PDB file of C-alpha atoms in Angstrom:
ATOM      1  CA  MET P   1    -136.956 153.814  75.685  1.00  0.00           C
ATOM      2  CA  ALA P   2    -133.219 153.281  75.405  1.00  0.00           C
ATOM      3  CA  SER P   3    -131.393 154.420  78.499  1.00  0.00           C
ATOM      4  CA  ALA P   4    -128.153 152.430  78.415  1.00  0.00           C
ATOM      5  CA  PHE P   5    -125.583 152.661  75.637  1.00  0.00           C
ATOM      6  CA  TRP P   6    -122.633 150.577  74.483  1.00  0.00           C
ATOM      7  CA  THR P   7    -120.241 152.002  71.907  1.00  0.00           C
ATOM      8  CA  LEU P   8    -118.698 149.293  69.760  1.00  0.00           C
ATOM      9  CA  GLU P   9    -115.218 149.190  68.248  1.00  0.00           C
ATOM     10  CA  ASP P  10    -116.012 151.265  65.163  1.00  0.00           C
ATOM     11  CA  GLY P  11    -118.123 153.824  66.998  1.00  0.00           C
ATOM     12  CA  ARG P  12    -121.549 152.389  66.230  1.00  0.00           C
ATOM     13  CA  GLY P  13    -123.888 152.332  69.178  1.00  0.00           C
ATOM     14  CA  PHE P  14    -126.006 149.617  70.729  1.00  0.00           C
ATOM     15  CA  SER P  15    -128.674 150.826  73.121  1.00  0.00           C
ATOM     16  CA  ARG P  16    -131.710 149.457  74.884  1.00  0.00           C
ATOM     17  CA  ARG P  17    -133.700 149.934  78.059  1.00  0.00           C
ATOM     18  CA  TRP P  18    -131.386 149.584  81.054  1.00  0.00           C
ATOM     19  CA  THR P  19    -133.088 146.424  82.335  1.00  0.00           C
ATOM     20  CA  TRP P  20    -132.315 144.598  79.064  1.00  0.00           C
ATOM     21  CA  MET P  21    -128.732 145.804  79.118  1.00  0.00           C
ATOM     22  CA  ALA P  22    -128.404 144.772  82.766  1.00  0.00           C
ATOM     23  CA  TYR P  23    -129.546 141.248  82.010  1.00  0.00           C
ATOM     24  CA  MET P  24    -127.339 140.933  78.919  1.00  0.00           C
ATOM     25  CA  LEU P  25    -124.346 142.129  80.918  1.00  0.00           C
ATOM     26  CA  LYS P  26    -125.153 139.562  83.606  1.00  0.00           C
ATOM     27  CA  LEU P  27    -125.287 136.768  81.000  1.00  0.00           C
ATOM     28  CA  ILE P  28    -122.042 137.883  79.363  1.00  0.00           C
ATOM     29  CA  THR P  29    -120.263 138.267  82.702  1.00  0.00           C
ATOM     30  CA  GLU P  30    -121.360 134.789  83.802  1.00  0.00           C
ATOM     31  CA  GLU P  31    -119.854 133.329  80.628  1.00  0.00           C
ATOM     32  CA  LEU P  32    -116.566 135.143  81.214  1.00  0.00           C
ATOM     33  CA  MET P  33    -116.035 132.831  84.193  1.00  0.00           C
ATOM     34  CA  THR P  34    -115.833 129.896  81.760  1.00  0.00           C
ATOM     35  CA  ILE P  35    -113.150 131.454  79.542  1.00  0.00           C
ATOM     36  CA  GLU P  36    -109.544 130.739  80.381  1.00  0.00           C
ATOM     37  CA  GLY P  37    -107.611 133.935  81.045  1.00  0.00           C
ATOM     38  CA  ALA P  38    -110.693 136.146  81.456  1.00  0.00           C
ATOM     39  CA  ALA P  39    -110.747 136.212  85.281  1.00  0.00           C
ATOM     40  CA  GLU P  40    -109.457 139.790  85.629  1.00  0.00           C
ATOM     41  CA  PHE P  41    -111.878 141.100  83.004  1.00  0.00           C
ATOM     42  CA  HIS P  42    -114.699 139.217  84.731  1.00  0.00           C
ATOM     43  CA  LYS P  43    -113.718 140.831  88.025  1.00  0.00           C
ATOM     44  CA  TYR P  44    -113.862 144.278  86.370  1.00  0.00           C
ATOM     45  CA  LEU P  45    -117.259 143.768  84.674  1.00  0.00           C
ATOM     46  CA  GLU P  46    -118.797 142.062  87.698  1.00  0.00           C
ATOM     47  CA  LYS P  47    -118.886 145.458  89.448  1.00  0.00           C
ATOM     48  CA  PHE P  48    -121.410 146.610  86.824  1.00  0.00           C
ATOM     49  CA  VAL P  49    -123.792 143.652  87.190  1.00  0.00           C
ATOM     50  CA  TYR P  50    -127.136 144.647  88.706  1.00  0.00           C
ATOM     51  CA  ARG P  51    -128.002 142.550  91.779  1.00  0.00           C
ATOM     52  CA  GLU P  52    -131.437 143.438  93.161  1.00  0.00           C
ATOM     53  CA  LYS P  53    -131.095 140.769  95.860  1.00  0.00           C
ATOM     54  CA  ASN P  54    -128.032 142.653  97.161  1.00  0.00           C
ATOM     55  CA  GLY P  55    -129.947 145.914  97.460  1.00  0.00           C
ATOM     56  CA  ASP P  56    -129.195 147.443  94.051  1.00  0.00           C
ATOM     57  CA  GLU P  57    -131.960 149.803  92.862  1.00  0.00           C
ATOM     58  CA  GLY P  58    -132.600 151.252  89.405  1.00  0.00           C
ATOM     59  CA  ASN P  59    -131.681 154.931  89.157  1.00  0.00           C
ATOM     60  CA  GLY P  60    -134.181 155.680  86.378  1.00  0.00           C
ATOM     61  CA  TYR P  61    -131.696 156.747  83.722  1.00  0.00           C
ATOM     62  CA  GLY P  62    -129.507 153.904  82.490  1.00  0.00           C
ATOM     63  CA  GLY P  63    -128.029 152.351  85.568  1.00  0.00           C
ATOM     64  CA  PHE P  64    -128.540 151.565  89.215  1.00  0.00           C
ATOM     65  CA  ILE P  65    -127.648 152.670  92.701  1.00  0.00           C
ATOM     66  CA  ARG P  66    -125.456 150.481  94.894  1.00  0.00           C
ATOM     67  CA  LYS P  67    -124.565 151.639  98.395  1.00  0.00           C
ATOM     68  CA  GLY P  68    -125.168 155.272  97.431  1.00  0.00           C
ATOM     69  CA  TYR P  69    -123.156 155.159  94.184  1.00  0.00           C
ATOM     70  CA  ASP P  70    -124.614 155.514  90.683  1.00  0.00           C
ATOM     71  CA  ILE P  71    -123.390 152.705  88.440  1.00  0.00           C
ATOM     72  CA  MET P  72    -124.095 153.198  84.747  1.00  0.00           C
ATOM     73  CA  PHE P  73    -124.314 150.618  81.961  1.00  0.00           C
ATOM     74  CA  ASN P  74    -122.688 152.872  79.388  1.00  0.00           C
ATOM     75  CA  PHE P  75    -119.561 151.230  77.985  1.00  0.00           C
ATOM     76  CA  ASP P  76    -117.203 152.120  75.181  1.00  0.00           C
ATOM     77  CA  LEU P  77    -115.695 148.826  74.065  1.00  0.00           C
ATOM     78  CA  ARG P  78    -112.840 150.766  72.469  1.00  0.00           C
ATOM     79  CA  THR P  79    -111.574 151.429  76.007  1.00  0.00           C
ATOM     80  CA  PHE P  80    -111.276 147.696  76.717  1.00  0.00           C
ATOM     81  CA  ALA P  81    -107.888 146.093  76.126  1.00  0.00           C
ATOM     82  CA  PRO P  82    -107.847 144.151  72.820  1.00  0.00           C
ATOM     83  CA  GLN P  83    -107.754 140.791  74.629  1.00  0.00           C
ATOM     84  CA  ASN P  84    -110.680 141.817  76.825  1.00  0.00           C
ATOM     85  CA  ARG P  85    -112.692 142.636  73.701  1.00  0.00           C
ATOM     86  CA  ILE P  86    -111.986 139.119  72.461  1.00  0.00           C
ATOM     87  CA  TYR P  87    -113.199 137.742  75.792  1.00  0.00           C
ATOM     88  CA  PHE P  88    -116.295 139.968  75.645  1.00  0.00           C
ATOM     89  CA  TRP P  89    -117.340 138.703  72.206  1.00  0.00           C
ATOM     90  CA  GLU P  90    -116.568 135.079  73.065  1.00  0.00           C
ATOM     91  CA  ALA P  91    -118.682 135.361  76.228  1.00  0.00           C
ATOM     92  CA  THR P  92    -121.477 137.031  74.245  1.00  0.00           C
ATOM     93  CA  GLN P  93    -121.522 134.131  71.773  1.00  0.00           C
ATOM     94  CA  LYS P  94    -121.509 131.602  74.616  1.00  0.00           C
ATOM     95  CA  ALA P  95    -124.415 133.392  76.321  1.00  0.00           C
ATOM     96  CA  LEU P  96    -126.421 133.327  73.082  1.00  0.00           C
ATOM     97  CA  THR P  97    -125.685 129.639  72.531  1.00  0.00           C
ATOM     98  CA  LYS P  98    -126.749 128.801  76.086  1.00  0.00           C
ATOM     99  CA  LEU P  99    -130.074 130.638  75.640  1.00  0.00           C
ATOM    100  CA  LYS P 100    -130.753 128.946  72.298  1.00  0.00           C
ATOM    101  CA  ILE P 101    -130.108 125.505  73.792  1.00  0.00           C
ATOM    102  CA  ARG P 102    -132.407 126.266  76.733  1.00  0.00           C
ATOM    103  CA  LYS P 103    -135.296 127.032  74.316  1.00  0.00           C
ATOM    104  CA  SER P 104    -137.387 129.083  76.722  1.00  0.00           C
ATOM    105  CA  GLU P 105    -139.972 131.589  75.526  1.00  0.00           C
ATOM    106  CA  GLU P 106    -138.721 133.911  78.268  1.00  0.00           C
ATOM    107  CA  ASP P 107    -135.383 134.135  76.467  1.00  0.00           C
ATOM    108  CA  GLU P 108    -136.710 135.221  73.054  1.00  0.00           C
ATOM    109  CA  GLY P 109    -136.046 138.923  73.682  1.00  0.00           C
ATOM    110  CA  ASN P 110    -132.534 138.254  74.947  1.00  0.00           C
ATOM    111  CA  ILE P 111    -131.808 135.955  72.019  1.00  0.00           C
ATOM    112  CA  PHE P 112    -132.879 138.732  69.665  1.00  0.00           C
ATOM    113  CA  LEU P 113    -130.707 141.323  71.424  1.00  0.00           C
ATOM    114  CA  LEU P 114    -127.614 139.115  71.664  1.00  0.00           C
ATOM    115  CA  THR P 115    -128.056 138.105  68.006  1.00  0.00           C
ATOM    116  CA  THR P 116    -128.307 141.773  67.028  1.00  0.00           C
ATOM    117  CA  LEU P 117    -125.219 142.652  69.062  1.00  0.00           C
ATOM    118  CA  LEU P 118    -123.214 139.803  67.516  1.00  0.00           C
ATOM    119  CA  ASP P 119    -124.425 140.780  64.031  1.00  0.00           C
ATOM    120  CA  MET P 120    -123.127 144.294  64.637  1.00  0.00           C
ATOM    121  CA  HIS P 121    -119.779 142.837  65.690  1.00  0.00           C
ATOM    122  CA  LYS P 122    -119.673 140.694  62.542  1.00  0.00           C
ATOM    123  CA  ARG P 123    -120.284 143.793  60.421  1.00  0.00           C
ATOM    124  CA  ILE P 124    -117.428 145.579  62.206  1.00  0.00           C
ATOM    125  CA  LYS P 125    -115.067 142.673  61.507  1.00  0.00           C
ATOM    126  CA  LEU P 126    -116.078 142.797  57.834  1.00  0.00           C
ATOM    127  CA  GLY P 127    -115.178 146.482  57.731  1.00  0.00           C
ATOM    128  CA  GLU P 128    -118.706 147.699  57.014  1.00  0.00           C
ATOM    129  CA  ASP P 129    -119.219 151.439  57.271  1.00  0.00           C
ATOM    130  CA  PRO P 130    -121.033 152.026  60.588  1.00  0.00           C
ATOM    131  CA  MET P 131    -123.332 154.547  58.878  1.00  0.00           C
ATOM    132  CA  VAL P 132    -124.816 151.938  56.492  1.00  0.00           C
ATOM    133  CA  LEU P 133    -127.677 151.030  58.830  1.00  0.00           C
ATOM    134  CA  ASN P 134    -128.360 154.596  60.046  1.00  0.00           C
TER     135      ASN P 134
END
C-alpha cells in the first residue's frame, strides 16, 4: 500500500510503499553528487535518505525514525527552488539510465517506477491536464 507521497509541479501525486520511495530517493540523491552545482541540494536531500546501517528504522507510515526523529518521504516538488527541480529531474534520469545499463533483474521494479515518474514529468512539461489519468 502507498505510504509515501511526492507532489509534482502541477499538483499530480506520485505515491508508493515507503521502501520503494526510500530506494528511489537514495538513487536520485546519489546521482545529484555527479551534477555540477547540485551540492547544496544534495546536502538537503541526503537528510531524507534511509540508512538502515546507521540505525534508521521504518516508522510504519511513510518514513523512518532516526535518533528519535520521524523523517517522512512526503515531498512537494513545488517547494523546491526551480534550479533544484532541474537537478532533481536530471538526477532521476541519470539514475534510470544507470539501472538500465546495469541490466539486473533486481532493478526491474525501480526501472518501472523511475520510468513512470519521468513520464509524469514529461506530461507536466507538455502541459497535460493532471486529471487526464485519474
